[in-house]
Amino acid sequence: MRATSRARATAPTTAALRLTLPLLLLAGLAGCGLGDDGGDDGTVTLDYLSLAWQAESVDANKALVDQWNEANPDVQVRYVQGSWDNVHDQLLTSFMGGEAPDIIHNDASDLTDFANGGYLADLSDLLPDDLRADIPEQAWETTTYEGGVYGVPFLQEPRVLVANTELIEESGVRVPTTEDPWTWEEFEEVTRELTRDTDGDGETDTYGVAWSMSEPVSQSVNLSVSTGGQLFYREDGENVIRYGEAESAVAELIHRQVNEDGTAPRSSLGMSGSDTLPGFFDGRYAMLPLNFSFRQQVSQQAPDDFGWSVLPLPSGGGEHGLTQGTAPQTLSVAEDSDHQQAAADFIAFLTRPDHSVELARGDWMLPTSRTALTDPALTTDELGWNTGVELARHLRPSPVLGVRGYPEWKDKIATPAFQEYYNGAVDLEDLREELTEDGNRILDRYQR
C-alpha cells in the first residue's frame, strides 16, 4: 500500500487479500463508465471509487451515497469499492483506457503524476465558496499544482505517541500536552528513563520506544518538518534534494536510540505499526509513534485491563514546534468525466462539515474542515480524539507533495538508505550522499 497520512498498515494484509483485492479493483474500474446518462429518462449516473475499507468507514460512505441518491433523483451515484493496494497503477490503467470513475478517492501524494498527466479535472471553478473557505489554505496546498486544484483534501491525521499509561506514571516523567510538549531532547531522556531491565539479567525488558520502520521514508521526512526540514528545495525553477542538519535531526535521534542508547529495539525497525502492538500490550515497549488512526487497532486489541493514552510527538522548538508534514486523503474528478460539475457537487455534499465528522470517525482520522473539527464528537478526551484535534492546526503539506519522481526516489533510493542507516549499517554521511546524489539524478530525469 502507498505510504500516506493514512495508517494503511491497519488494513488486512494476508497474502490472499493482497492478491485478490487489486484484481477486484481492476475489474471494478474496467467496468466504470465516465458519467453515463443512465436510462431514457436522462438520469446521470456517476461512479464513485471509494478506498474506504474499514466497516465503519464503508458504512458511512454508503449511507451518504444513499442520502445523495434519495435527494438527487436526476444525478445518481454508484458506489464502487476499491482498495489501497496498488491503486496508482490501477487508476493509471483506467485513465489510459478511458474507463476511470468520475469521482476518485485517493491521497495527496498520488495526485502529482495524475495532475501533470492531464487525468484530473481542475476543481478551481467547480467547488462552492463555503467549502473552499472551511478548509485551511495549508490543506489546499496539498492538492494545488501550478495554480490548479486537483482534489479536495478531506481527511488528515498527525502522528502521535501511543503510550502505556502505567509505565509512564510509574516512571515519574512529566506527561506532555500539546500546550507543553516534550522537546526532542527531552523525549530522548524520557526514553532512557522508561527503558528497564526489570529482572537484572542484563537484558532489556522494556524499551522506551519502538520505531516501526518497515516504510521509513514518509515518517522520516514528515517528522523532520518539526526541526525545519524541507528536503526538497526549488533552485532555478527545479526541485533539488538537500539533506542538511534540519532534515537529519530526528533521524539522528532515532539512530542514537537504536544503536547507542539502547532505548529502542533494532528488531522493531522491520515492523509495521501493527506488528509492534503485541509487544506494546505485553509491556515490551512503553511508547509507539503511530498514525492517529491506529487508535482503532489499539482500542480493539488491547487487553481489558490495559491503560493507554495518546500523547503529542515532541516539538522541534521555535517557529516549527509541533509541525508535521502530512498528505491528506482526497476526492478528485476525472478530467474525462462528462459531468464534472455534478461530480464536484457530490464531493461538496460528501465533505459537508456534518458528513466530514461521520467519515472521520469511521476512519478514526480527522476532518480538514474547520467547522467539523469543533464538533463535540471530536473534541472529547475519549480515545485521544481531542489531542488529535489540537494537533490538526500544526499539520502542513508534506515536503514530498508536488515533486515529480518522488515515488521512484522513495522506492529505489530512500527506503533502503534509511533502513540501512537506522540499522547502523551506514553512517550519516553515507545516508546524505545516497539521498542527495542518487536522488537528484532521478529528479533531473523527470525535469528534462
Short mmCIF file of C-alpha atoms in Angstrom, two decimals:
data_model
loop_
_atom_site.label_atom_id
_atom_site.label_comp_id
_atom_site.label_asym_id
_atom_site.label_seq_id
_atom_site.Cartn_x
_atom_site.Cartn_y
_atom_site.Cartn_z
CA MET A 1 0.00 0.00 0.00
CA ARG A 2 1.14 3.52 -0.68
CA ALA A 3 2.69 5.42 2.18
CA THR A 4 0.35 8.26 3.12
CA SER A 5 -1.16 10.08 6.08
CA ARG A 6 -3.49 7.14 6.37
CA ALA A 7 -2.46 4.27 8.69
CA ARG A 8 -2.77 1.80 5.87
CA ALA A 9 -0.82 -0.78 7.78
CA THR A 10 -4.08 -1.35 9.64
CA ALA A 11 -5.67 -2.80 6.51
CA PRO A 12 -5.92 -6.58 6.00
CA THR A 13 -2.54 -7.84 4.77
CA THR A 14 -2.87 -11.56 4.27
CA ALA A 15 -1.34 -12.94 1.11
CA ALA A 16 -4.72 -13.87 -0.28
CA LEU A 17 -6.10 -10.40 0.23
CA ARG A 18 -3.03 -8.79 -1.34
CA LEU A 19 -3.64 -10.86 -4.45
CA THR A 20 -7.41 -10.65 -4.54
CA LEU A 21 -8.23 -7.02 -3.79
CA PRO A 22 -6.14 -5.48 -6.60
CA LEU A 23 -7.80 -7.83 -9.09
CA LEU A 24 -11.23 -6.92 -7.79
CA LEU A 25 -10.47 -3.23 -8.04
CA LEU A 26 -9.07 -3.55 -11.55
CA ALA A 27 -12.17 -5.45 -12.63
CA GLY A 28 -14.36 -2.83 -10.98
CA LEU A 29 -12.56 0.05 -12.65
CA ALA A 30 -12.70 -1.63 -16.01
CA GLY A 31 -16.46 -1.64 -15.69
CA CYS A 32 -16.72 2.01 -14.69
CA GLY A 33 -18.18 4.36 -17.22
CA LEU A 34 -17.45 8.06 -17.15
CA GLY A 35 -20.71 9.67 -16.12
CA ASP A 36 -23.15 7.72 -18.25
CA ASP A 37 -26.57 9.21 -18.84
CA GLY A 38 -28.49 6.28 -17.46
CA GLY A 39 -31.81 5.34 -18.99
CA ASP A 40 -34.28 7.08 -21.28
CA ASP A 41 -35.26 9.49 -18.51
CA GLY A 42 -31.91 11.29 -18.80
CA THR A 43 -30.71 10.35 -15.33
CA VAL A 44 -26.97 10.88 -14.91
CA THR A 45 -25.06 8.10 -13.16
CA LEU A 46 -21.68 8.89 -11.63
CA ASP A 47 -19.20 6.29 -10.45
CA TYR A 48 -17.59 6.98 -7.07
CA LEU A 49 -14.43 4.99 -6.38
CA SER A 50 -14.10 4.74 -2.61
CA LEU A 51 -11.00 3.34 -0.95
CA ALA A 52 -12.68 3.06 2.44
CA TRP A 53 -12.02 -0.40 3.82
CA GLN A 54 -12.97 -0.42 7.50
CA ALA A 55 -16.56 -1.50 8.15
CA GLU A 56 -17.44 1.78 9.90
CA SER A 57 -15.99 3.82 7.07
CA VAL A 58 -17.59 1.78 4.30
CA ASP A 59 -20.96 2.02 6.03
CA ALA A 60 -20.61 5.79 6.45
CA ASN A 61 -19.72 6.26 2.78
CA LYS A 62 -22.54 4.06 1.55
CA ALA A 63 -25.05 5.80 3.81
CA LEU A 64 -24.06 9.19 2.41
CA VAL A 65 -24.32 7.87 -1.16
CA ASP A 66 -27.84 6.67 -0.35
CA GLN A 67 -28.74 10.09 1.09
CA TRP A 68 -27.48 11.82 -2.03
CA ASN A 69 -29.34 9.46 -4.36
CA GLU A 70 -32.59 9.94 -2.49
CA ALA A 71 -32.27 13.72 -2.65
CA ASN A 72 -30.99 13.87 -6.26
CA PRO A 73 -33.05 11.56 -8.48
CA ASP A 74 -31.58 13.10 -11.65
CA VAL A 75 -27.94 12.53 -10.62
CA GLN A 76 -27.36 9.11 -9.15
CA VAL A 77 -24.04 7.97 -7.66
CA ARG A 78 -22.88 4.39 -7.98
CA TYR A 79 -20.58 3.27 -5.16
CA VAL A 80 -17.51 1.38 -6.42
CA GLN A 81 -15.48 -0.37 -3.73
CA GLY A 82 -11.74 -0.08 -4.23
CA SER A 83 -8.56 -0.97 -2.36
CA TRP A 84 -5.46 0.98 -1.39
CA ASP A 85 -3.35 -1.87 -2.74
CA ASN A 86 -1.68 -0.83 -5.99
CA VAL A 87 -4.32 1.82 -6.61
CA HIS A 88 -1.91 4.08 -8.51
CA ASP A 89 -1.23 1.50 -11.22
CA GLN A 90 -4.88 0.50 -11.39
CA LEU A 91 -6.03 4.09 -11.79
CA LEU A 92 -3.41 4.73 -14.44
CA THR A 93 -4.71 1.74 -16.39
CA SER A 94 -8.28 3.01 -16.11
CA PHE A 95 -7.32 6.55 -17.14
CA MET A 96 -5.46 5.34 -20.22
CA GLY A 97 -8.33 3.05 -21.12
CA GLY A 98 -10.96 5.79 -20.82
CA GLU A 99 -12.74 3.90 -18.04
CA ALA A 100 -11.86 5.96 -14.96
CA PRO A 101 -14.53 6.60 -12.31
CA ASP A 102 -15.96 10.11 -12.21
CA ILE A 103 -15.18 10.66 -8.53
CA ILE A 104 -11.87 9.34 -7.20
CA HIS A 105 -10.87 8.78 -3.58
CA ASN A 106 -7.09 8.82 -3.22
CA ASP A 107 -4.42 10.67 -1.26
CA ALA A 108 -2.46 13.83 -1.97
CA SER A 109 0.84 12.04 -2.53
CA ASP A 110 -0.67 10.25 -5.53
CA LEU A 111 -2.09 13.30 -7.31
CA THR A 112 1.09 14.82 -8.76
CA ASP A 113 1.62 12.49 -11.69
CA PHE A 114 -2.10 12.29 -12.47
CA ALA A 115 -2.49 16.06 -12.41
CA ASN A 116 0.58 16.56 -14.58
CA GLY A 117 -0.67 13.86 -16.94
CA GLY A 118 -3.95 15.67 -17.51
CA TYR A 119 -6.08 12.94 -15.96
CA LEU A 120 -7.70 15.03 -13.22
CA ALA A 121 -10.07 17.97 -13.57
CA ASP A 122 -9.12 21.38 -12.18
CA LEU A 123 -11.72 21.97 -9.47
CA SER A 124 -10.95 25.68 -9.02
CA ASP A 125 -14.24 26.85 -10.53
CA LEU A 126 -16.36 23.83 -9.64
CA LEU A 127 -16.44 23.97 -5.83
CA PRO A 128 -18.72 26.15 -3.66
CA ASP A 129 -17.17 29.07 -1.82
CA ASP A 130 -18.21 27.81 1.60
CA LEU A 131 -16.28 24.57 1.06
CA ARG A 132 -13.19 26.45 -0.09
CA ALA A 133 -13.37 28.75 2.95
CA ASP A 134 -13.95 25.99 5.50
CA ILE A 135 -10.76 24.08 4.69
CA PRO A 136 -7.49 25.82 5.69
CA GLU A 137 -5.18 27.05 2.97
CA GLN A 138 -2.37 24.75 4.10
CA ALA A 139 -4.63 21.79 3.36
CA TRP A 140 -5.49 23.13 -0.11
CA GLU A 141 -1.77 23.46 -0.78
CA THR A 142 -1.52 19.67 -0.70
CA THR A 143 -3.70 19.36 -3.82
CA THR A 144 -2.74 22.52 -5.71
CA TYR A 145 -0.27 22.31 -8.60
CA GLU A 146 0.67 25.18 -10.89
CA GLY A 147 -2.44 27.11 -9.96
CA GLY A 148 -4.94 24.27 -10.38
CA VAL A 149 -6.80 22.42 -7.63
CA TYR A 150 -6.92 18.71 -8.37
CA GLY A 151 -8.52 17.31 -5.26
CA VAL A 152 -10.46 18.21 -2.13
CA PRO A 153 -8.37 17.30 0.95
CA PHE A 154 -10.95 15.94 3.37
CA LEU A 155 -9.31 13.57 5.88
CA GLN A 156 -5.98 14.01 7.63
CA GLU A 157 -4.04 12.68 10.60
CA PRO A 158 -1.00 13.57 12.66
CA ARG A 159 1.49 11.09 14.00
CA VAL A 160 1.23 10.68 17.78
CA LEU A 161 2.76 8.74 20.65
CA VAL A 162 0.55 5.93 21.93
CA ALA A 163 1.79 5.32 25.46
CA ASN A 164 1.45 2.66 28.16
CA THR A 165 -0.17 4.81 30.86
CA GLU A 166 1.01 2.66 33.78
CA LEU A 167 4.66 2.72 32.67
CA ILE A 168 4.55 6.48 32.13
CA GLU A 169 3.06 7.08 35.59
CA GLU A 170 5.47 4.68 37.33
CA SER A 171 8.49 6.39 35.77
CA GLY A 172 7.54 9.79 37.19
CA VAL A 173 8.35 11.60 33.94
CA ARG A 174 6.47 14.74 33.04
CA VAL A 175 3.44 13.98 30.88
CA PRO A 176 3.46 16.18 27.76
CA THR A 177 0.49 18.08 26.36
CA THR A 178 0.01 19.99 23.13
CA GLU A 179 0.43 23.21 25.14
CA ASP A 180 3.61 21.97 26.84
CA PRO A 181 5.06 19.14 24.75
CA TRP A 182 8.37 17.40 25.19
CA THR A 183 11.25 18.69 23.13
CA TRP A 184 13.06 16.07 21.08
CA GLU A 185 15.93 16.27 23.58
CA GLU A 186 13.54 15.72 26.49
CA PHE A 187 11.93 12.83 24.66
CA GLU A 188 15.33 11.21 24.26
CA GLU A 189 15.90 11.47 28.01
CA VAL A 190 12.39 10.18 28.77
CA THR A 191 13.03 7.05 26.71
CA ARG A 192 16.13 6.42 28.82
CA GLU A 193 14.00 6.67 31.98
CA LEU A 194 11.45 4.25 30.54
CA THR A 195 13.97 1.64 29.41
CA ARG A 196 14.25 -1.06 32.08
CA ASP A 197 16.00 -4.32 32.92
CA THR A 198 13.39 -5.36 35.47
CA ASP A 199 14.87 -8.73 36.44
CA GLY A 200 18.52 -7.73 36.48
CA ASP A 201 19.67 -10.31 33.95
CA GLY A 202 21.41 -7.74 31.77
CA GLU A 203 18.74 -7.90 29.06
CA THR A 204 16.32 -5.07 28.35
CA ASP A 205 12.76 -5.99 29.33
CA THR A 206 11.07 -2.68 28.44
CA TYR A 207 12.23 -0.25 25.76
CA GLY A 208 11.27 3.39 26.00
CA VAL A 209 10.05 3.48 22.40
CA ALA A 210 9.72 1.18 19.39
CA TRP A 211 10.11 2.72 15.95
CA SER A 212 8.28 0.73 13.26
CA MET A 213 10.28 1.46 10.13
CA SER A 214 9.18 -1.06 7.51
CA GLU A 215 8.23 2.04 5.50
CA PRO A 216 10.66 4.65 6.84
CA VAL A 217 10.51 7.44 4.28
CA SER A 218 7.25 9.27 4.91
CA GLN A 219 7.71 9.46 8.68
CA SER A 220 11.40 10.36 8.39
CA VAL A 221 10.54 13.21 6.02
CA ASN A 222 7.35 14.40 7.71
CA LEU A 223 8.77 14.42 11.25
CA SER A 224 11.77 16.43 10.08
CA VAL A 225 9.39 19.32 9.41
CA SER A 226 9.29 19.87 13.20
CA THR A 227 13.00 20.75 13.12
CA GLY A 228 12.74 22.91 9.99
CA GLY A 229 13.44 20.15 7.48
CA GLN A 230 12.27 20.64 3.92
CA LEU A 231 14.32 18.10 1.92
CA PHE A 232 13.01 19.19 -1.50
CA TYR A 233 14.06 22.71 -2.47
CA ARG A 234 13.45 24.81 -5.57
CA GLU A 235 16.54 26.07 -7.37
CA ASP A 236 16.33 27.78 -10.75
CA GLY A 237 12.78 26.51 -11.17
CA GLU A 238 13.66 22.86 -10.47
CA ASN A 239 13.38 20.51 -7.49
CA VAL A 240 16.61 19.51 -5.77
CA ILE A 241 17.24 17.36 -2.68
CA ARG A 242 19.28 18.76 0.19
CA TYR A 243 19.69 16.72 3.38
CA GLY A 244 21.13 19.09 5.95
CA GLU A 245 21.04 19.30 9.73
CA ALA A 246 17.38 20.33 9.84
CA GLU A 247 16.39 17.33 7.74
CA SER A 248 18.50 14.81 9.65
CA ALA A 249 17.95 15.85 13.30
CA VAL A 250 15.10 13.41 14.04
CA ALA A 251 16.69 10.61 12.01
CA GLU A 252 19.91 11.06 14.00
CA LEU A 253 17.94 10.79 17.25
CA ILE A 254 16.29 7.55 16.12
CA HIS A 255 19.70 6.21 15.07
CA ARG A 256 21.11 7.01 18.52
CA GLN A 257 18.20 5.38 20.32
CA VAL A 258 18.69 2.15 18.39
CA ASN A 259 22.48 1.99 18.06
CA GLU A 260 23.87 3.90 21.05
CA ASP A 261 21.32 4.44 23.82
CA GLY A 262 19.61 1.07 23.55
CA THR A 263 16.27 2.74 24.26
CA ALA A 264 14.66 1.49 21.03
CA PRO A 265 14.92 -2.12 19.79
CA ARG A 266 16.58 -2.89 16.48
CA SER A 267 14.00 -5.65 15.97
CA SER A 268 11.14 -3.16 15.53
CA LEU A 269 12.79 -1.43 12.55
CA GLY A 270 11.47 -4.03 10.13
CA MET A 271 7.98 -3.96 11.61
CA SER A 272 4.81 -2.21 10.59
CA GLY A 273 2.85 -0.33 13.23
CA SER A 274 0.52 -3.29 13.60
CA ASP A 275 3.46 -5.61 14.26
CA THR A 276 4.52 -3.59 17.30
CA LEU A 277 1.17 -3.81 19.09
CA PRO A 278 1.59 -7.26 20.74
CA GLY A 279 4.88 -6.15 22.32
CA PHE A 280 3.27 -2.89 23.39
CA PHE A 281 0.41 -4.70 25.14
CA ASP A 282 2.93 -7.05 26.77
CA GLY A 283 4.90 -4.15 28.27
CA ARG A 284 7.86 -4.65 25.93
CA TYR A 285 7.59 -1.08 24.59
CA ALA A 286 6.48 1.93 26.63
CA MET A 287 5.59 4.15 23.66
CA LEU A 288 4.81 3.76 19.97
CA PRO A 289 4.96 6.56 17.38
CA LEU A 290 1.91 5.77 15.21
CA ASN A 291 -0.51 7.43 12.87
CA PHE A 292 -3.57 8.77 14.68
CA SER A 293 -5.90 6.22 13.13
CA PHE A 294 -4.02 3.34 14.78
CA ARG A 295 -6.05 4.14 17.89
CA GLN A 296 -8.73 1.92 16.42
CA GLN A 297 -6.50 -1.13 16.48
CA VAL A 298 -5.23 -0.28 19.94
CA SER A 299 -8.74 0.12 21.33
CA GLN A 300 -9.95 -3.10 19.74
CA GLN A 301 -6.96 -5.29 20.52
CA ALA A 302 -5.76 -4.06 23.92
CA PRO A 303 -6.45 -6.32 26.90
CA ASP A 304 -9.35 -5.14 29.04
CA ASP A 305 -7.07 -4.06 31.88
CA PHE A 306 -4.53 -2.27 29.68
CA GLY A 307 -4.37 1.52 30.08
CA TRP A 308 -3.14 3.60 27.16
CA SER A 309 -3.07 7.26 26.27
CA VAL A 310 -2.37 9.49 23.28
CA LEU A 311 0.48 12.00 23.60
CA PRO A 312 1.81 14.54 21.10
CA LEU A 313 5.09 13.80 19.42
CA PRO A 314 7.91 16.10 20.55
CA SER A 315 8.37 19.68 19.47
CA GLY A 316 11.30 20.89 17.42
CA GLY A 317 11.07 24.23 19.19
CA GLY A 318 10.99 27.74 17.82
CA GLU A 319 8.74 28.56 14.91
CA HIS A 320 8.38 24.91 13.90
CA GLY A 321 7.22 23.42 17.21
CA LEU A 322 4.75 20.57 16.74
CA THR A 323 4.56 21.00 12.98
CA GLN A 324 4.36 17.80 10.94
CA GLY A 325 4.12 17.11 7.25
CA THR A 326 1.01 15.34 6.02
CA ALA A 327 -0.57 14.05 2.83
CA PRO A 328 -4.36 14.03 3.38
CA GLN A 329 -6.89 11.81 1.73
CA THR A 330 -8.52 13.47 -1.26
CA LEU A 331 -11.52 13.45 -3.57
CA SER A 332 -10.94 14.25 -7.23
CA VAL A 333 -12.86 14.35 -10.51
CA ALA A 334 -11.66 12.65 -13.68
CA GLU A 335 -10.82 15.08 -16.48
CA ASP A 336 -12.69 12.86 -18.96
CA SER A 337 -15.89 12.86 -16.92
CA ASP A 338 -18.82 14.20 -18.94
CA HIS A 339 -20.38 15.57 -15.76
CA GLN A 340 -17.61 17.34 -13.86
CA GLN A 341 -19.91 19.83 -12.14
CA ALA A 342 -22.25 17.11 -10.94
CA ALA A 343 -19.27 15.12 -9.65
CA ALA A 344 -17.93 18.20 -7.85
CA ASP A 345 -21.38 18.79 -6.34
CA PHE A 346 -21.34 15.27 -4.90
CA ILE A 347 -17.87 15.90 -3.43
CA ALA A 348 -19.19 19.10 -1.84
CA PHE A 349 -22.06 17.09 -0.35
CA LEU A 350 -19.73 14.36 0.90
CA THR A 351 -17.45 16.89 2.61
CA ARG A 352 -20.08 18.99 4.36
CA PRO A 353 -18.95 19.51 7.97
CA ASP A 354 -21.52 17.12 9.45
CA HIS A 355 -20.69 14.48 6.86
CA SER A 356 -16.96 15.02 7.34
CA VAL A 357 -17.39 14.17 11.02
CA GLU A 358 -19.08 10.89 10.09
CA LEU A 359 -16.33 9.98 7.63
CA ALA A 360 -13.57 10.98 10.05
CA ARG A 361 -14.99 8.90 12.89
CA GLY A 362 -15.46 5.95 10.55
CA ASP A 363 -11.76 6.11 9.63
CA TRP A 364 -10.54 7.22 13.09
CA MET A 365 -8.96 10.21 11.37
CA LEU A 366 -9.55 13.96 11.45
CA PRO A 367 -11.50 16.14 9.02
CA THR A 368 -9.79 19.08 7.35
CA SER A 369 -12.96 21.15 7.79
CA ARG A 370 -12.56 23.85 10.44
CA THR A 371 -16.23 23.57 11.35
CA ALA A 372 -16.10 19.78 11.65
CA LEU A 373 -13.10 19.97 13.97
CA THR A 374 -15.26 21.81 16.52
CA ASP A 375 -17.85 19.03 16.67
CA PRO A 376 -18.31 17.60 20.20
CA ALA A 377 -17.87 14.10 18.81
CA LEU A 378 -14.24 15.00 18.05
CA THR A 379 -13.40 17.42 20.87
CA THR A 380 -13.73 14.73 23.53
CA ASP A 381 -10.80 13.40 25.55
CA GLU A 382 -12.11 9.89 25.00
CA LEU A 383 -9.68 7.75 22.99
CA GLY A 384 -7.37 10.71 22.47
CA TRP A 385 -9.64 12.49 19.97
CA ASN A 386 -9.01 15.94 21.40
CA THR A 387 -5.22 15.53 21.25
CA GLY A 388 -5.53 14.89 17.53
CA VAL A 389 -7.83 17.88 17.05
CA GLU A 390 -5.34 20.13 18.84
CA LEU A 391 -2.53 18.82 16.63
CA ALA A 392 -4.50 19.36 13.43
CA ARG A 393 -3.60 23.05 13.29
CA HIS A 394 0.09 22.11 13.20
CA LEU A 395 -0.22 19.97 10.08
CA ARG A 396 1.46 21.25 6.92
CA PRO A 397 1.87 19.84 3.42
CA SER A 398 4.42 17.05 3.31
CA PRO A 399 7.63 18.15 1.57
CA VAL A 400 7.18 15.28 -0.91
CA LEU A 401 3.97 16.67 -2.41
CA GLY A 402 4.18 18.02 -5.93
CA VAL A 403 7.63 16.51 -6.53
CA ARG A 404 7.77 14.55 -9.76
CA GLY A 405 9.97 11.50 -9.40
CA TYR A 406 9.35 11.19 -5.66
CA PRO A 407 7.83 7.66 -5.84
CA GLU A 408 10.89 6.35 -7.71
CA TRP A 409 13.29 8.11 -5.32
CA LYS A 410 11.38 6.73 -2.33
CA ASP A 411 11.35 3.13 -3.56
CA LYS A 412 14.78 2.86 -5.15
CA ILE A 413 16.91 5.20 -3.04
CA ALA A 414 15.37 6.48 0.19
CA THR A 415 13.75 3.33 1.60
CA PRO A 416 16.88 1.14 1.54
CA ALA A 417 19.10 4.08 2.55
CA PHE A 418 17.05 4.93 5.65
CA GLN A 419 16.74 1.26 6.61
CA GLU A 420 20.50 0.79 6.44
CA TYR A 421 21.10 3.97 8.43
CA TYR A 422 18.66 3.12 11.21
CA ASN A 423 20.15 -0.38 11.45
CA GLY A 424 23.64 1.09 11.82
CA ALA A 425 24.93 -0.36 8.55
CA VAL A 426 25.87 3.09 7.16
CA ASP A 427 26.69 6.41 8.77
CA LEU A 428 25.05 9.80 8.34
CA GLU A 429 27.42 10.90 5.60
CA ASP A 430 26.63 7.76 3.58
CA LEU A 431 22.91 8.39 4.07
CA ARG A 432 23.25 12.01 2.99
CA GLU A 433 25.21 11.05 -0.12
CA GLU A 434 22.72 8.39 -1.20
CA LEU A 435 19.65 10.56 -0.66
CA THR A 436 21.05 13.58 -2.48
CA GLU A 437 23.44 12.45 -5.20
CA ASP A 438 21.46 9.44 -6.38
CA GLY A 439 18.18 11.20 -5.65
CA ASN A 440 18.96 14.32 -7.66
CA ARG A 441 19.82 12.20 -10.68
CA ILE A 442 16.31 10.76 -10.52
CA LEU A 443 14.67 14.17 -10.15
CA ASP A 444 16.72 15.56 -13.04
CA ARG A 445 15.34 12.86 -15.31
CA TYR A 446 11.76 13.90 -14.52
CA GLN A 447 12.50 17.59 -15.09
CA ARG A 448 14.15 17.39 -18.50
#
